[in-house]
Amino acid sequence: CEQPGVPTEDCLFIDPIKIKAPLKIWNTCKGTGVVAAFHLHEESESVHGFIGPSDVPNLDGERFVILDVMTRRQWTVNKDDRISIELAENGVSLYLIIPIQDSVTPVGLLNKLICQDGIVNVWNNENSLKIIIKEGGVFGWVSENEPKRVTVNGKDVMILQDPANEELYTINCSNIQGEVLIEIEEAH
């Protein structure tokens, strides 16, 4: 992340040990919002709260993907929308709030907590999106359309669609050392 974590605005004047609300800490990484939520309440029952793009000041964009890094559950929301969250006793969760740029939104290396940190560069090339990641791993992206073809360092790879989140796609390039070039061709 790019700075020390900071409490979200709605957590500044509450005591999450006494009030049944999660403590939320925000940060950013390469234009993506990062929000960690913690259950600190003194009682063992669940705490409820909300997460949204407005939790991260100055986050650019109008539409976002919110990804629960721990469960890989994802939501598509507008800038002012919020999703409901629940944390069990001593629970913690980590959310990435990723601005949607085009029809393909890179999430990053799903085997890392801050998935976006693995992305070195992203650019469009006619009907495809090219991404350089710093190392091999499980790479994910969100798209409303199934990709036509994906290559890793010029070789075709198998595309997996997440069974719970039909807009989340992954490829496994864990066996590659060093930087990896991924090209996602969109079906039209």
PDB file of C-alpha atoms in Angstrom:
ATOM      1  CA  CYS A   1       0.000   0.000   0.000  1.00  0.00           C
ATOM      2  CA  GLU A   2       1.009   3.596  -0.499  1.00  0.00           C
ATOM      3  CA  GLN A   3       0.721   5.024   3.025  1.00  0.00           C
ATOM      4  CA  PRO A   4      -0.036   4.023   6.615  1.00  0.00           C
ATOM      5  CA  GLY A   5      -3.604   2.772   7.076  1.00  0.00           C
ATOM      6  CA  VAL A   6      -6.163   5.383   8.144  1.00  0.00           C
ATOM      7  CA  PRO A   7      -9.585   4.858   9.781  1.00  0.00           C
ATOM      8  CA  THR A   8     -12.516   5.490   7.437  1.00  0.00           C
ATOM      9  CA  GLU A   9     -14.456   8.686   8.074  1.00  0.00           C
ATOM     10  CA  ASP A  10     -17.432   6.833   9.625  1.00  0.00           C
ATOM     11  CA  CYS A  11     -15.084   5.174  12.173  1.00  0.00           C
ATOM     12  CA  LEU A  12     -13.317   8.304  13.418  1.00  0.00           C
ATOM     13  CA  PHE A  13     -15.626   9.024  16.351  1.00  0.00           C
ATOM     14  CA  ILE A  14     -16.817   5.562  17.388  1.00  0.00           C
ATOM     15  CA  ASP A  15     -15.338   3.064  19.797  1.00  0.00           C
ATOM     16  CA  PRO A  16     -15.599  -0.323  18.010  1.00  0.00           C
ATOM     17  CA  ILE A  17     -15.001  -2.101  21.317  1.00  0.00           C
ATOM     18  CA  LYS A  18     -18.210  -0.602  22.784  1.00  0.00           C
ATOM     19  CA  ILE A  19     -20.296  -0.015  19.617  1.00  0.00           C
ATOM     20  CA  LYS A  20     -21.317  -2.954  17.405  1.00  0.00           C
ATOM     21  CA  ALA A  21     -19.629  -1.729  14.240  1.00  0.00           C
ATOM     22  CA  PRO A  22     -16.467  -2.870  12.463  1.00  0.00           C
ATOM     23  CA  LEU A  23     -13.305  -0.816  12.610  1.00  0.00           C
ATOM     24  CA  LYS A  24     -12.471  -0.004   8.977  1.00  0.00           C
ATOM     25  CA  ILE A  25      -9.000   1.082   7.861  1.00  0.00           C
ATOM     26  CA  TRP A  26      -8.437   2.396   4.326  1.00  0.00           C
ATOM     27  CA  ASN A  27      -5.435   2.752   2.063  1.00  0.00           C
ATOM     28  CA  THR A  28      -4.656   2.781  -1.669  1.00  0.00           C
ATOM     29  CA  CYS A  29      -2.534   0.733  -4.036  1.00  0.00           C
ATOM     30  CA  LYS A  30      -2.055   1.784  -7.671  1.00  0.00           C
ATOM     31  CA  GLY A  31      -5.397   3.594  -7.925  1.00  0.00           C
ATOM     32  CA  THR A  32      -7.323   0.866  -6.074  1.00  0.00           C
ATOM     33  CA  GLY A  33      -8.949   1.403  -2.700  1.00  0.00           C
ATOM     34  CA  VAL A  34      -8.072  -1.055   0.057  1.00  0.00           C
ATOM     35  CA  VAL A  35     -10.342  -1.368   3.102  1.00  0.00           C
ATOM     36  CA  ALA A  36      -9.665  -3.764   5.984  1.00  0.00           C
ATOM     37  CA  ALA A  37     -12.548  -4.420   8.395  1.00  0.00           C
ATOM     38  CA  PHE A  38     -12.058  -5.758  11.934  1.00  0.00           C
ATOM     39  CA  HIS A  39     -14.463  -7.126  14.591  1.00  0.00           C
ATOM     40  CA  LEU A  40     -13.218  -5.617  17.852  1.00  0.00           C
ATOM     41  CA  HIS A  41     -16.469  -5.515  19.851  1.00  0.00           C
ATOM     42  CA  GLU A  42     -16.200  -6.875  23.381  1.00  0.00           C
ATOM     43  CA  GLU A  43     -19.167  -9.230  22.917  1.00  0.00           C
ATOM     44  CA  SER A  44     -19.013 -12.343  20.773  1.00  0.00           C
ATOM     45  CA  GLU A  45     -21.939 -11.583  18.470  1.00  0.00           C
ATOM     46  CA  SER A  46     -21.484 -10.442  14.870  1.00  0.00           C
ATOM     47  CA  VAL A  47     -20.984  -6.814  13.918  1.00  0.00           C
ATOM     48  CA  HIS A  48     -22.500  -5.209  10.823  1.00  0.00           C
ATOM     49  CA  GLY A  49     -21.338  -2.324   8.671  1.00  0.00           C
ATOM     50  CA  PHE A  50     -21.027  -1.030   5.128  1.00  0.00           C
ATOM     51  CA  ILE A  51     -18.195  -0.773   2.584  1.00  0.00           C
ATOM     52  CA  GLY A  52     -18.127   1.413  -0.515  1.00  0.00           C
ATOM     53  CA  PRO A  53     -15.962   3.584  -2.750  1.00  0.00           C
ATOM     54  CA  SER A  54     -16.710   6.603  -0.547  1.00  0.00           C
ATOM     55  CA  ASP A  55     -14.673   4.951   2.247  1.00  0.00           C
ATOM     56  CA  VAL A  56     -11.517   5.819   0.281  1.00  0.00           C
ATOM     57  CA  PRO A  57     -11.087   9.581  -0.263  1.00  0.00           C
ATOM     58  CA  ASN A  58     -10.258  10.802  -3.780  1.00  0.00           C
ATOM     59  CA  LEU A  59     -10.776   7.414  -5.443  1.00  0.00           C
ATOM     60  CA  ASP A  60     -11.213   8.069  -9.176  1.00  0.00           C
ATOM     61  CA  GLY A  61     -14.055   6.492 -11.134  1.00  0.00           C
ATOM     62  CA  GLU A  62     -17.832   6.218 -11.341  1.00  0.00           C
ATOM     63  CA  ARG A  63     -18.239   2.409 -11.279  1.00  0.00           C
ATOM     64  CA  PHE A  64     -16.246  -0.040  -9.193  1.00  0.00           C
ATOM     65  CA  VAL A  65     -15.701  -3.700  -8.481  1.00  0.00           C
ATOM     66  CA  ILE A  66     -15.572  -4.466  -4.757  1.00  0.00           C
ATOM     67  CA  LEU A  67     -13.716  -7.724  -4.141  1.00  0.00           C
ATOM     68  CA  ASP A  68     -13.705  -9.504  -0.796  1.00  0.00           C
ATOM     69  CA  VAL A  69     -10.158 -10.853  -1.003  1.00  0.00           C
ATOM     70  CA  MET A  70     -10.781 -13.606   1.573  1.00  0.00           C
ATOM     71  CA  THR A  71     -13.861 -15.129  -0.120  1.00  0.00           C
ATOM     72  CA  ARG A  72     -13.367 -13.829  -3.707  1.00  0.00           C
ATOM     73  CA  ARG A  73     -16.955 -12.589  -3.649  1.00  0.00           C
ATOM     74  CA  GLN A  74     -17.370  -9.499  -5.802  1.00  0.00           C
ATOM     75  CA  TRP A  75     -19.938  -6.766  -6.392  1.00  0.00           C
ATOM     76  CA  THR A  76     -20.217  -4.083  -9.078  1.00  0.00           C
ATOM     77  CA  VAL A  77     -21.273  -0.751  -7.592  1.00  0.00           C
ATOM     78  CA  ASN A  78     -21.599   2.938  -8.417  1.00  0.00           C
ATOM     79  CA  LYS A  79     -19.459   5.569  -6.673  1.00  0.00           C
ATOM     80  CA  ASP A  80     -22.044   6.311  -3.954  1.00  0.00           C
ATOM     81  CA  ASP A  81     -23.209   2.699  -3.398  1.00  0.00           C
ATOM     82  CA  ARG A  82     -22.331   0.647  -0.323  1.00  0.00           C
ATOM     83  CA  ILE A  83     -22.499  -3.078   0.373  1.00  0.00           C
ATOM     84  CA  SER A  84     -23.481  -4.593   3.692  1.00  0.00           C
ATOM     85  CA  ILE A  85     -20.834  -6.592   5.562  1.00  0.00           C
ATOM     86  CA  GLU A  86     -20.967  -8.836   8.614  1.00  0.00           C
ATOM     87  CA  LEU A  87     -18.034 -10.018  10.690  1.00  0.00           C
ATOM     88  CA  ALA A  88     -18.150 -12.859  13.212  1.00  0.00           C
ATOM     89  CA  GLU A  89     -16.317 -12.667  16.545  1.00  0.00           C
ATOM     90  CA  ASN A  90     -12.652 -11.718  15.997  1.00  0.00           C
ATOM     91  CA  GLY A  91     -13.421 -11.649  12.264  1.00  0.00           C
ATOM     92  CA  VAL A  92     -11.442  -9.707   9.710  1.00  0.00           C
ATOM     93  CA  SER A  93     -11.938  -9.082   6.020  1.00  0.00           C
ATOM     94  CA  LEU A  94     -10.073  -7.265   3.283  1.00  0.00           C
ATOM     95  CA  TYR A  95     -11.798  -5.481   0.405  1.00  0.00           C
ATOM     96  CA  LEU A  96     -10.354  -4.071  -2.804  1.00  0.00           C
ATOM     97  CA  ILE A  97     -12.331  -1.278  -4.467  1.00  0.00           C
ATOM     98  CA  ILE A  98     -11.190  -1.310  -8.094  1.00  0.00           C
ATOM     99  CA  PRO A  99     -12.274   1.384 -10.582  1.00  0.00           C
ATOM    100  CA  ILE A 100     -13.864  -0.090 -13.720  1.00  0.00           C
ATOM    101  CA  GLN A 101     -12.034   1.348 -16.745  1.00  0.00           C
ATOM    102  CA  ASP A 102     -13.274  -0.714 -19.696  1.00  0.00           C
ATOM    103  CA  SER A 103     -15.025  -4.017 -20.370  1.00  0.00           C
ATOM    104  CA  VAL A 104     -12.092  -5.883 -18.751  1.00  0.00           C
ATOM    105  CA  THR A 105     -11.026  -4.829 -15.239  1.00  0.00           C
ATOM    106  CA  PRO A 106      -7.765  -6.394 -14.019  1.00  0.00           C
ATOM    107  CA  VAL A 107      -7.972  -7.513 -10.373  1.00  0.00           C
ATOM    108  CA  GLY A 108      -4.396  -8.782 -10.059  1.00  0.00           C
ATOM    109  CA  LEU A 109      -2.695 -11.722  -8.392  1.00  0.00           C
ATOM    110  CA  LEU A 110      -5.393 -13.473  -6.356  1.00  0.00           C
ATOM    111  CA  ASN A 111      -2.793 -15.396  -4.348  1.00  0.00           C
ATOM    112  CA  LYS A 112      -1.690 -12.056  -2.810  1.00  0.00           C
ATOM    113  CA  LEU A 113      -3.674 -10.035  -0.245  1.00  0.00           C
ATOM    114  CA  ILE A 114      -3.187  -6.766  -2.129  1.00  0.00           C
ATOM    115  CA  CYS A 115      -3.896  -8.256  -5.566  1.00  0.00           C
ATOM    116  CA  GLN A 116      -3.305  -5.023  -7.514  1.00  0.00           C
ATOM    117  CA  ASP A 117       0.263  -4.694  -6.243  1.00  0.00           C
ATOM    118  CA  GLY A 118       1.322  -7.482  -8.611  1.00  0.00           C
ATOM    119  CA  ILE A 119       0.376  -5.422 -11.688  1.00  0.00           C
ATOM    120  CA  VAL A 120       3.296  -3.585 -13.314  1.00  0.00           C
ATOM    121  CA  ASN A 121       1.582  -2.142 -16.422  1.00  0.00           C
ATOM    122  CA  VAL A 122      -1.745  -2.298 -18.305  1.00  0.00           C
ATOM    123  CA  TRP A 123      -2.532  -1.078 -21.823  1.00  0.00           C
ATOM    124  CA  ASN A 124      -5.137  -1.579 -24.567  1.00  0.00           C
ATOM    125  CA  ASN A 125      -4.172  -2.902 -27.990  1.00  0.00           C
ATOM    126  CA  GLU A 126      -7.162  -2.847 -30.418  1.00  0.00           C
ATOM    127  CA  ASN A 127      -9.267  -5.884 -29.335  1.00  0.00           C
ATOM    128  CA  SER A 128      -7.125  -6.941 -26.411  1.00  0.00           C
ATOM    129  CA  LEU A 129      -5.836  -5.839 -23.050  1.00  0.00           C
ATOM    130  CA  LYS A 130      -2.179  -6.438 -22.205  1.00  0.00           C
ATOM    131  CA  ILE A 131      -0.978  -6.698 -18.626  1.00  0.00           C
ATOM    132  CA  ILE A 132       2.490  -7.185 -17.198  1.00  0.00           C
ATOM    133  CA  ILE A 133       2.583  -8.718 -13.716  1.00  0.00           C
ATOM    134  CA  LYS A 134       5.698  -8.885 -11.532  1.00  0.00           C
ATOM    135  CA  GLU A 135       5.634 -12.648 -11.025  1.00  0.00           C
ATOM    136  CA  GLY A 136       3.650 -15.764 -11.749  1.00  0.00           C
ATOM    137  CA  GLY A 137       0.548 -16.630  -9.742  1.00  0.00           C
ATOM    138  CA  VAL A 138      -3.221 -16.881 -10.110  1.00  0.00           C
ATOM    139  CA  PHE A 139      -4.262 -13.792 -12.064  1.00  0.00           C
ATOM    140  CA  GLY A 140      -7.861 -12.597 -12.029  1.00  0.00           C
ATOM    141  CA  TRP A 141      -9.980 -10.068 -13.878  1.00  0.00           C
ATOM    142  CA  VAL A 142     -13.632  -9.079 -14.033  1.00  0.00           C
ATOM    143  CA  SER A 143     -15.549  -8.863 -17.309  1.00  0.00           C
ATOM    144  CA  GLU A 144     -19.193  -8.981 -18.350  1.00  0.00           C
ATOM    145  CA  ASN A 145     -18.134 -10.930 -21.471  1.00  0.00           C
ATOM    146  CA  GLU A 146     -16.320 -14.228 -21.671  1.00  0.00           C
ATOM    147  CA  PRO A 147     -12.854 -13.700 -23.158  1.00  0.00           C
ATOM    148  CA  LYS A 148     -12.134 -15.140 -26.596  1.00  0.00           C
ATOM    149  CA  ARG A 149      -8.542 -16.084 -25.815  1.00  0.00           C
ATOM    150  CA  VAL A 150      -5.841 -15.471 -23.200  1.00  0.00           C
ATOM    151  CA  THR A 151      -2.116 -15.872 -23.678  1.00  0.00           C
ATOM    152  CA  VAL A 152       0.691 -15.887 -21.132  1.00  0.00           C
ATOM    153  CA  ASN A 153       4.069 -14.931 -22.606  1.00  0.00           C
ATOM    154  CA  GLY A 154       2.576 -15.669 -26.058  1.00  0.00           C
ATOM    155  CA  LYS A 155       1.193 -19.143 -25.221  1.00  0.00           C
ATOM    156  CA  ASP A 156      -2.517 -19.985 -24.950  1.00  0.00           C
ATOM    157  CA  VAL A 157      -3.701 -20.799 -21.427  1.00  0.00           C
ATOM    158  CA  MET A 158      -6.860 -22.254 -19.942  1.00  0.00           C
ATOM    159  CA  ILE A 159      -9.385 -19.688 -18.695  1.00  0.00           C
ATOM    160  CA  LEU A 160     -11.369 -20.521 -15.566  1.00  0.00           C
ATOM    161  CA  GLN A 161     -14.663 -18.829 -14.734  1.00  0.00           C
ATOM    162  CA  ASP A 162     -15.355 -18.540 -11.016  1.00  0.00           C
ATOM    163  CA  PRO A 163     -18.447 -20.686 -10.233  1.00  0.00           C
ATOM    164  CA  ALA A 164     -19.748 -18.251  -7.601  1.00  0.00           C
ATOM    165  CA  ASN A 165     -18.920 -15.016  -9.464  1.00  0.00           C
ATOM    166  CA  GLU A 166     -19.611 -15.462 -13.158  1.00  0.00           C
ATOM    167  CA  GLU A 167     -17.880 -12.179 -14.042  1.00  0.00           C
ATOM    168  CA  LEU A 168     -14.599 -13.223 -12.344  1.00  0.00           C
ATOM    169  CA  TYR A 169     -12.119 -15.040 -14.589  1.00  0.00           C
ATOM    170  CA  THR A 170      -8.745 -16.505 -13.657  1.00  0.00           C
ATOM    171  CA  ILE A 171      -5.668 -18.015 -15.235  1.00  0.00           C
ATOM    172  CA  ASN A 172      -2.915 -19.896 -13.458  1.00  0.00           C
ATOM    173  CA  CYS A 173       0.616 -18.874 -14.344  1.00  0.00           C
ATOM    174  CA  SER A 174       2.167 -19.945 -11.032  1.00  0.00           C
ATOM    175  CA  ASN A 175       4.889 -21.946 -12.760  1.00  0.00           C
ATOM    176  CA  ILE A 176       6.445 -18.836 -14.366  1.00  0.00           C
ATOM    177  CA  GLN A 177       9.357 -17.028 -12.702  1.00  0.00           C
ATOM    178  CA  GLY A 178       9.833 -13.283 -13.129  1.00  0.00           C
ATOM    179  CA  GLU A 179       7.625 -10.856 -15.058  1.00  0.00           C
ATOM    180  CA  VAL A 180       4.699 -12.255 -17.028  1.00  0.00           C
ATOM    181  CA  LEU A 181       2.944 -10.766 -20.077  1.00  0.00           C
ATOM    182  CA  ILE A 182      -0.772 -11.553 -20.209  1.00  0.00           C
ATOM    183  CA  GLU A 183      -2.962 -10.720 -23.218  1.00  0.00           C
ATOM    184  CA  ILE A 184      -6.748 -10.966 -22.893  1.00  0.00           C
ATOM    185  CA  GLU A 185      -8.617 -10.964 -26.217  1.00  0.00           C
ATOM    186  CA  GLU A 186     -12.260 -10.027 -25.923  1.00  0.00           C
ATOM    187  CA  ALA A 187     -15.017 -11.833 -27.805  1.00  0.00           C
ATOM    188  CA  HIS A 188     -17.165  -9.493 -29.871  1.00  0.00           C
TER     189      HIS A 188
END
